[in-house]
mmCIF file of C-alpha atoms and ligand atoms in Angstrom:
data_model
loop_
_atom_site.group_PDB
_atom_site.id
_atom_site.type_symbol
_atom_site.label_atom_id
_atom_site.label_comp_id
_atom_site.label_asym_id
_atom_site.label_seq_id
_atom_site.Cartn_x
_atom_site.Cartn_y
_atom_site.Cartn_z
ATOM 1 C CA MET A 1 112.322 90.463 93.260
ATOM 2 C CA SER A 2 110.359 92.187 90.492
ATOM 3 C CA VAL A 3 107.341 90.436 89.053
ATOM 4 C CA THR A 4 106.256 91.174 85.478
ATOM 5 C CA LEU A 5 102.533 90.707 85.080
ATOM 6 C CA GLU A 6 101.403 89.118 81.824
ATOM 7 C CA ARG A 7 98.703 91.581 80.782
ATOM 8 C CA LYS A 8 96.142 91.438 78.023
ATOM 9 C CA LYS A 9 94.484 94.308 76.184
ATOM 10 C CA VAL A 10 91.324 95.374 78.017
ATOM 11 C CA THR A 11 88.376 95.571 75.633
ATOM 12 C CA VAL A 12 84.767 96.564 76.267
ATOM 13 C CA PRO A 13 83.569 92.903 76.511
ATOM 14 C CA ALA A 14 86.566 92.087 78.751
ATOM 15 C CA LEU A 15 85.640 94.931 81.086
ATOM 16 C CA MET A 16 82.021 93.754 81.250
ATOM 17 C CA ALA A 17 83.174 90.199 81.973
ATOM 18 C CA MET A 18 85.060 91.445 85.032
ATOM 19 C CA LYS A 19 81.727 92.051 86.770
ATOM 20 C CA GLN A 20 80.649 88.440 86.119
ATOM 21 C CA ARG A 21 83.944 87.189 87.586
ATOM 22 C CA GLY A 22 83.668 89.512 90.584
ATOM 23 C CA GLU A 23 86.955 91.180 89.649
ATOM 24 C CA LYS A 24 87.057 94.858 90.613
ATOM 25 C CA ILE A 25 87.700 97.407 87.849
ATOM 26 C CA ALA A 26 90.513 99.879 88.597
ATOM 27 C CA ALA A 27 90.182 103.126 86.644
ATOM 28 C CA LEU A 28 91.937 106.516 86.723
ATOM 29 C CA THR A 29 92.033 109.667 84.615
ATOM 30 C CA ALA A 30 94.902 110.876 82.408
ATOM 31 C CA TYR A 31 95.357 113.833 80.096
ATOM 32 C CA ASP A 32 98.888 113.324 78.775
ATOM 33 C CA PHE A 33 101.200 110.684 77.311
ATOM 34 C CA LEU A 34 103.582 110.354 80.252
ATOM 35 C CA LEU A 35 101.012 109.853 82.985
ATOM 36 C CA ALA A 36 98.960 107.542 80.756
ATOM 37 C CA ASN A 37 102.049 105.400 80.256
ATOM 38 C CA PHE A 38 102.640 105.154 84.032
ATOM 39 C CA LEU A 39 99.007 104.107 84.570
ATOM 40 C CA ASP A 40 99.206 101.500 81.816
ATOM 41 C CA GLU A 41 102.416 100.054 83.244
ATOM 42 C CA ALA A 42 100.767 99.953 86.674
ATOM 43 C CA GLY A 43 98.042 97.712 85.215
ATOM 44 C CA LEU A 44 95.019 100.027 85.290
ATOM 45 C CA ASP A 45 92.027 98.512 83.459
ATOM 46 C CA LEU A 46 90.536 101.749 82.179
ATOM 47 C CA VAL A 47 91.939 105.230 81.610
ATOM 48 C CA LEU A 48 89.526 108.124 81.198
ATOM 49 C CA VAL A 49 90.319 111.401 79.500
ATOM 50 C CA GLY A 50 87.863 113.158 81.788
ATOM 51 C CA ASP A 51 86.469 116.626 81.341
ATOM 52 C CA SER A 52 88.001 117.158 84.804
ATOM 53 C CA VAL A 53 90.974 118.188 82.604
ATOM 54 C CA ALA A 54 89.227 121.594 82.587
ATOM 55 C CA MET A 55 89.773 121.997 86.331
ATOM 56 C CA VAL A 56 92.943 120.106 87.246
ATOM 57 C CA PHE A 57 94.934 120.713 84.056
ATOM 58 C CA ALA A 58 93.591 123.963 82.563
ATOM 59 C CA GLY A 59 92.712 125.698 85.840
ATOM 60 C CA HIS A 60 89.046 126.435 85.108
ATOM 61 C CA GLU A 61 86.538 126.647 87.999
ATOM 62 C CA THR A 62 84.216 124.013 86.501
ATOM 63 C CA THR A 63 84.303 121.349 83.769
ATOM 64 C CA LEU A 64 82.061 123.405 81.477
ATOM 65 C CA PRO A 65 84.607 125.436 79.446
ATOM 66 C CA ILE A 66 86.585 122.519 78.005
ATOM 67 C CA THR A 67 85.994 122.040 74.267
ATOM 68 C CA LEU A 68 85.757 118.963 72.071
ATOM 69 C CA GLU A 69 88.945 120.023 70.258
ATOM 70 C CA GLU A 70 90.804 120.144 73.578
ATOM 71 C CA ILE A 71 89.513 116.715 74.655
ATOM 72 C CA ILE A 72 90.586 115.302 71.262
ATOM 73 C CA TYR A 73 94.079 116.786 71.755
ATOM 74 C CA HIS A 74 94.420 115.185 75.210
ATOM 75 C CA THR A 75 92.935 111.874 74.027
ATOM 76 C CA ARG A 76 95.560 111.653 71.258
ATOM 77 C CA ALA A 77 98.340 112.184 73.783
ATOM 78 C CA VAL A 78 96.924 109.553 76.156
ATOM 79 C CA ARG A 79 96.448 107.102 73.239
ATOM 80 C CA ARG A 80 100.211 107.167 72.626
ATOM 81 C CA GLY A 81 100.850 106.226 76.249
ATOM 82 C CA LEU A 82 98.525 103.212 76.491
ATOM 83 C CA LYS A 83 99.061 99.620 75.512
ATOM 84 C CA ASN A 84 96.546 97.568 77.491
ATOM 85 C CA ALA A 85 94.150 99.853 79.325
ATOM 86 C CA LEU A 86 90.790 100.667 77.741
ATOM 87 C CA LEU A 87 90.797 104.318 76.610
ATOM 88 C CA VAL A 88 87.574 106.210 77.272
ATOM 89 C CA ALA A 89 87.072 109.909 76.485
ATOM 90 C CA ASP A 90 84.500 112.270 77.971
ATOM 91 C CA LEU A 91 82.066 114.051 75.702
ATOM 92 C CA PRO A 92 82.367 117.628 76.981
ATOM 93 C CA PHE A 93 79.467 119.926 77.869
ATOM 94 C CA LEU A 94 77.362 120.918 74.843
ATOM 95 C CA SER A 95 79.025 118.444 72.497
ATOM 96 C CA TYR A 96 76.204 115.860 72.720
ATOM 97 C CA GLN A 97 73.105 117.332 74.407
ATOM 98 C CA VAL A 98 71.790 119.204 71.355
ATOM 99 C CA SER A 99 70.758 116.147 69.316
ATOM 100 C CA PRO A 100 71.667 112.488 68.744
ATOM 101 C CA GLU A 101 73.181 113.609 65.406
ATOM 102 C CA GLN A 102 75.498 116.036 67.192
ATOM 103 C CA ALA A 103 76.477 113.272 69.647
ATOM 104 C CA VAL A 104 77.222 110.801 66.818
ATOM 105 C CA LEU A 105 79.467 113.303 65.021
ATOM 106 C CA ASN A 106 81.379 114.349 68.129
ATOM 107 C CA ALA A 107 81.685 110.910 69.731
ATOM 108 C CA GLY A 108 82.830 109.666 66.324
ATOM 109 C CA ARG A 109 85.592 112.298 66.312
ATOM 110 C CA LEU A 110 86.797 111.110 69.739
ATOM 111 C CA LEU A 111 87.243 107.617 68.265
ATOM 112 C CA LYS A 112 88.436 108.618 64.794
ATOM 113 C CA GLU A 113 90.759 111.511 65.661
ATOM 114 C CA GLY A 114 91.498 110.860 69.341
ATOM 115 C CA GLY A 115 91.862 107.079 69.268
ATOM 116 C CA ALA A 116 89.372 106.540 72.094
ATOM 117 C CA GLU A 117 87.708 103.134 72.313
ATOM 118 C CA ALA A 118 84.575 104.390 74.049
ATOM 119 C CA VAL A 119 82.981 107.624 75.227
ATOM 120 C CA LYS A 120 81.391 108.725 78.498
ATOM 121 C CA LEU A 121 78.454 111.092 78.764
ATOM 122 C CA GLU A 122 76.459 112.484 81.670
ATOM 123 C CA GLY A 123 72.712 112.227 82.240
ATOM 124 C CA GLY A 124 69.837 109.808 82.735
ATOM 125 C CA SER A 125 66.842 108.779 80.647
ATOM 126 C CA ILE A 126 66.999 111.987 78.585
ATOM 127 C CA MET A 127 70.189 110.550 77.041
ATOM 128 C CA ALA A 128 68.658 107.134 76.204
ATOM 129 C CA GLU A 129 67.913 107.896 72.535
ATOM 130 C CA THR A 130 71.409 109.345 72.023
ATOM 131 C CA ILE A 131 73.041 106.314 73.664
ATOM 132 C CA ARG A 132 71.012 103.964 71.451
ATOM 133 C CA ARG A 133 72.206 105.759 68.313
ATOM 134 C CA LEU A 134 75.841 105.703 69.405
ATOM 135 C CA VAL A 135 75.764 102.034 70.348
ATOM 136 C CA GLN A 136 73.976 101.089 67.101
ATOM 137 C CA ILE A 137 76.848 102.504 65.045
ATOM 138 C CA GLY A 138 79.525 100.830 67.145
ATOM 139 C CA ILE A 139 80.473 103.534 69.625
ATOM 140 C CA PRO A 140 80.546 102.013 73.130
ATOM 141 C CA VAL A 141 79.167 104.333 75.827
ATOM 142 C CA ILE A 142 79.643 104.701 79.583
ATOM 143 C CA GLY A 143 76.850 106.533 81.445
ATOM 144 C CA HIS A 144 77.400 108.870 84.394
ATOM 145 C CA LEU A 145 74.787 109.414 87.141
ATOM 146 C CA GLY A 146 74.628 111.052 90.564
ATOM 147 C CA LEU A 147 76.740 114.162 90.869
ATOM 148 C CA THR A 148 77.214 115.018 87.208
ATOM 149 C CA PRO A 149 79.621 118.002 87.186
ATOM 150 C CA GLN A 150 78.345 119.376 83.855
ATOM 151 C CA SER A 151 75.098 120.214 85.736
ATOM 152 C CA ILE A 152 76.903 122.086 88.518
ATOM 153 C CA ASN A 153 74.892 125.253 87.876
ATOM 154 C CA ALA A 154 71.615 123.386 88.304
ATOM 155 C CA PHE A 155 72.858 121.585 91.451
ATOM 156 C CA GLY A 156 74.287 124.805 92.928
ATOM 157 C CA GLY A 157 77.320 122.952 94.332
ATOM 158 C CA TYR A 158 78.952 119.561 94.786
ATOM 159 C CA ALA A 159 76.434 118.116 97.282
ATOM 160 C CA LEU A 160 75.694 114.403 97.813
ATOM 161 C CA GLN A 161 73.077 113.173 95.313
ATOM 162 C CA ALA A 162 70.313 110.534 95.645
ATOM 163 C CA ALA A 163 70.364 111.141 99.388
ATOM 164 C CA HIS A 164 66.595 110.701 99.860
ATOM 165 C CA GLU A 165 64.292 107.797 99.077
ATOM 166 C CA ALA A 166 62.603 109.432 96.079
ATOM 167 C CA SER A 167 65.849 110.635 94.466
ATOM 168 C CA ALA A 168 67.539 107.282 95.159
ATOM 169 C CA ARG A 169 64.640 105.458 93.484
ATOM 170 C CA ARG A 170 64.841 107.830 90.526
ATOM 171 C CA LEU A 171 68.579 107.208 90.167
ATOM 172 C CA LEU A 172 68.010 103.442 90.164
ATOM 173 C CA GLU A 173 65.351 103.822 87.442
ATOM 174 C CA GLU A 174 67.646 106.027 85.370
ATOM 175 C CA ALA A 175 70.457 103.465 85.705
ATOM 176 C CA VAL A 176 68.171 100.702 84.430
ATOM 177 C CA GLN A 177 67.128 102.907 81.492
ATOM 178 C CA LEU A 178 70.753 103.630 80.608
ATOM 179 C CA GLN A 179 71.478 99.895 80.686
ATOM 180 C CA GLU A 180 68.472 99.229 78.412
ATOM 181 C CA ALA A 181 69.735 101.941 76.043
ATOM 182 C CA GLY A 182 73.023 100.028 75.728
ATOM 183 C CA VAL A 183 75.707 101.496 78.014
ATOM 184 C CA PHE A 184 78.429 99.015 78.916
ATOM 185 C CA ALA A 185 79.137 100.603 82.330
ATOM 186 C CA ILE A 186 77.881 103.426 84.521
ATOM 187 C CA VAL A 187 79.912 105.850 86.638
ATOM 188 C CA LEU A 188 78.150 106.625 89.929
ATOM 189 C CA GLU A 189 79.437 109.843 91.497
ATOM 190 C CA LYS A 190 78.930 111.042 95.059
ATOM 191 C CA ILE A 191 75.891 109.036 96.115
ATOM 192 C CA PRO A 192 75.312 107.037 99.333
ATOM 193 C CA ALA A 193 77.060 103.656 99.430
ATOM 194 C CA THR A 194 73.724 101.898 100.101
ATOM 195 C CA VAL A 195 72.222 103.347 96.912
ATOM 196 C CA ALA A 196 75.303 102.406 94.869
ATOM 197 C CA ARG A 197 75.124 98.864 96.294
ATOM 198 C CA GLU A 198 71.511 98.460 95.193
ATOM 199 C CA VAL A 199 72.223 99.839 91.704
ATOM 200 C CA THR A 200 75.221 97.492 91.423
ATOM 201 C CA GLN A 201 73.107 94.490 92.462
ATOM 202 C CA VAL A 202 70.293 95.320 90.034
ATOM 203 C CA LEU A 203 72.444 96.078 86.957
ATOM 204 C CA LYS A 204 74.118 93.523 84.687
ATOM 205 C CA VAL A 205 76.628 96.134 83.477
ATOM 206 C CA PRO A 206 79.417 97.213 85.846
ATOM 207 C CA THR A 207 79.147 100.277 88.061
ATOM 208 C CA ILE A 208 82.283 102.365 88.565
ATOM 209 C CA GLY A 209 82.111 104.490 91.682
ATOM 210 C CA ILE A 210 83.668 107.787 92.651
ATOM 211 C CA GLY A 211 82.485 108.787 96.098
ATOM 212 C CA ALA A 212 79.920 105.996 95.918
ATOM 213 C CA GLY A 213 81.328 103.572 98.495
ATOM 214 C CA PRO A 214 82.917 100.127 98.304
ATOM 215 C CA HIS A 215 80.124 98.067 96.720
ATOM 216 C CA CYS A 216 80.548 99.252 93.106
ATOM 217 C CA ASP A 217 82.087 96.902 90.548
ATOM 218 C CA GLY A 218 84.995 99.292 90.157
ATOM 219 C CA GLN A 219 86.441 102.583 91.304
ATOM 220 C CA ILE A 220 87.687 105.687 89.523
ATOM 221 C CA LEU A 221 89.489 108.751 90.872
ATOM 222 C CA VAL A 222 90.968 111.814 89.243
ATOM 223 C CA THR A 223 94.677 110.899 89.134
ATOM 224 C CA HIS A 224 95.755 114.427 90.070
ATOM 225 C CA ASP A 225 93.621 114.107 93.246
ATOM 226 C CA MET A 226 94.915 110.694 94.284
ATOM 227 C CA LEU A 227 98.543 111.696 93.632
ATOM 228 C CA GLY A 228 98.159 114.833 95.755
ATOM 229 C CA LEU A 229 98.857 117.074 92.757
ATOM 230 C CA PHE A 230 95.541 118.929 92.865
ATOM 231 C CA GLU A 231 95.448 120.521 96.307
ATOM 232 C CA LYS A 232 92.731 123.161 95.861
ATOM 233 C CA PHE A 233 90.132 120.994 97.601
ATOM 234 C CA LYS A 234 89.968 117.376 98.738
ATOM 235 C CA PRO A 235 86.568 115.703 98.925
ATOM 236 C CA LYS A 236 86.133 113.009 101.620
ATOM 237 C CA PHE A 237 86.115 110.256 98.975
ATOM 238 C CA VAL A 238 89.602 111.101 97.693
ATOM 239 C CA ARG A 239 92.419 109.062 99.181
ATOM 240 C CA ARG A 240 95.868 110.454 98.478
ATOM 241 C CA PHE A 241 98.189 107.590 97.547
ATOM 242 C CA ALA A 242 101.088 110.049 97.204
ATOM 243 C CA GLU A 243 101.965 113.648 98.013
ATOM 244 C CA ALA A 244 103.331 114.523 94.585
ATOM 245 C CA GLY A 245 102.489 118.224 94.946
ATOM 246 C CA LYS A 246 104.715 118.437 98.035
ATOM 247 C CA LEU A 247 107.446 116.457 96.260
ATOM 248 C CA ILE A 248 107.424 118.784 93.228
ATOM 249 C CA ARG A 249 107.429 121.911 95.407
ATOM 250 C CA GLU A 250 110.376 120.603 97.459
ATOM 251 C CA ALA A 251 112.342 119.464 94.393
ATOM 252 C CA SER A 252 111.756 122.814 92.645
ATOM 253 C CA ALA A 253 112.857 124.752 95.751
ATOM 254 C CA ALA A 254 115.995 122.582 96.027
ATOM 255 C CA TYR A 255 116.789 123.253 92.342
ATOM 256 C CA ARG A 256 116.287 126.989 92.840
ATOM 257 C CA GLU A 257 118.630 127.006 95.870
ATOM 258 C CA GLU A 258 121.374 125.135 94.029
ATOM 259 C CA VAL A 259 121.142 127.425 90.967
ATOM 260 C CA LYS A 260 121.193 130.570 93.134
ATOM 261 C CA ALA A 261 124.165 129.199 95.116
ATOM 262 C CA GLY A 262 126.062 128.305 91.941
ATOM 263 C CA LYS A 263 126.006 124.612 92.928
ATOM 264 C CA PHE A 264 124.192 123.469 89.794
ATOM 265 C CA PRO A 265 125.515 122.476 87.329
ATOM 266 C CA THR A 266 128.788 120.937 88.509
ATOM 267 C CA GLU A 267 131.784 120.031 86.320
ATOM 268 C CA GLN A 268 130.399 116.506 86.011
ATOM 269 C CA GLU A 269 127.158 117.926 84.642
ATOM 270 C CA SER A 270 128.972 120.089 82.093
ATOM 271 C CA TYR A 271 130.562 119.347 78.668
HETATM 272 O O1 KIV B 301 85.906 114.057 84.351
HETATM 273 C C1 KIV B 301 86.242 113.120 85.082
HETATM 274 O O2 KIV B 301 87.410 112.997 85.450
HETATM 275 C C2 KIV B 301 85.211 112.155 85.481
HETATM 276 C C3 KIV B 301 85.532 111.105 86.459
HETATM 277 C C4 KIV B 301 86.217 111.439 87.669
HETATM 278 C C5 KIV B 301 84.481 110.105 86.659
HETATM 279 O O3 KIV B 301 84.142 112.219 84.982
#
């Protein structure tokens, strides 16, 4: 028996209300129309065009090289695939840190040209003024704390963040400042579950965890990680819900064999 869920468009206020109801937020990334459409049909609440596109789609070593133009291109494609999920696009490295004016122009392009409904940016209190400006002109913002991949060169690697009392306290303070600046949600990446639980309890806006344990108001993963498509490395927090990489390799090898053996195409597959 197949059950068709009656789904409503997820908006920013609707997403915030999920925290009040105690309903978990399910979020994933997408960079293209087809995958976005699958995620929407599966009932995901939020789809992020993450700057992780730099690594898992474009093959870069870090998220830093991806450009605003490229994120706009991917956001447009994802827009065409979504009906109900909230579409959020990442502001890539150096597209918002220079000044609030730069952030307004570039976040505005993600909405105007890409069709995003909100943007995500990395960083703590230093981003407060920028967030205020964006929110004032009607651009909803998600914050991102903990392991912020655009700062990989400063971190020197992908280590656990907020692992000590002082850094955990600082992260909590930064989260409160982001909330005061007007974010409607905060992504918490690779921090201890106890720290994420405290941040989640203190904040009114939802927390969306990635490697931040089970107490966040929602979870996000890179879709290519959770489908087993990106096999280069697998952090502990990634659960593979499929082995799509293996499936594609096997299907491609089977195709190759049949072509080489003259078994594809058959008469039935010919005109
Ligand atoms: O770029 C990205 O995909 C992200 C998420 C995984 C949170 O920032």
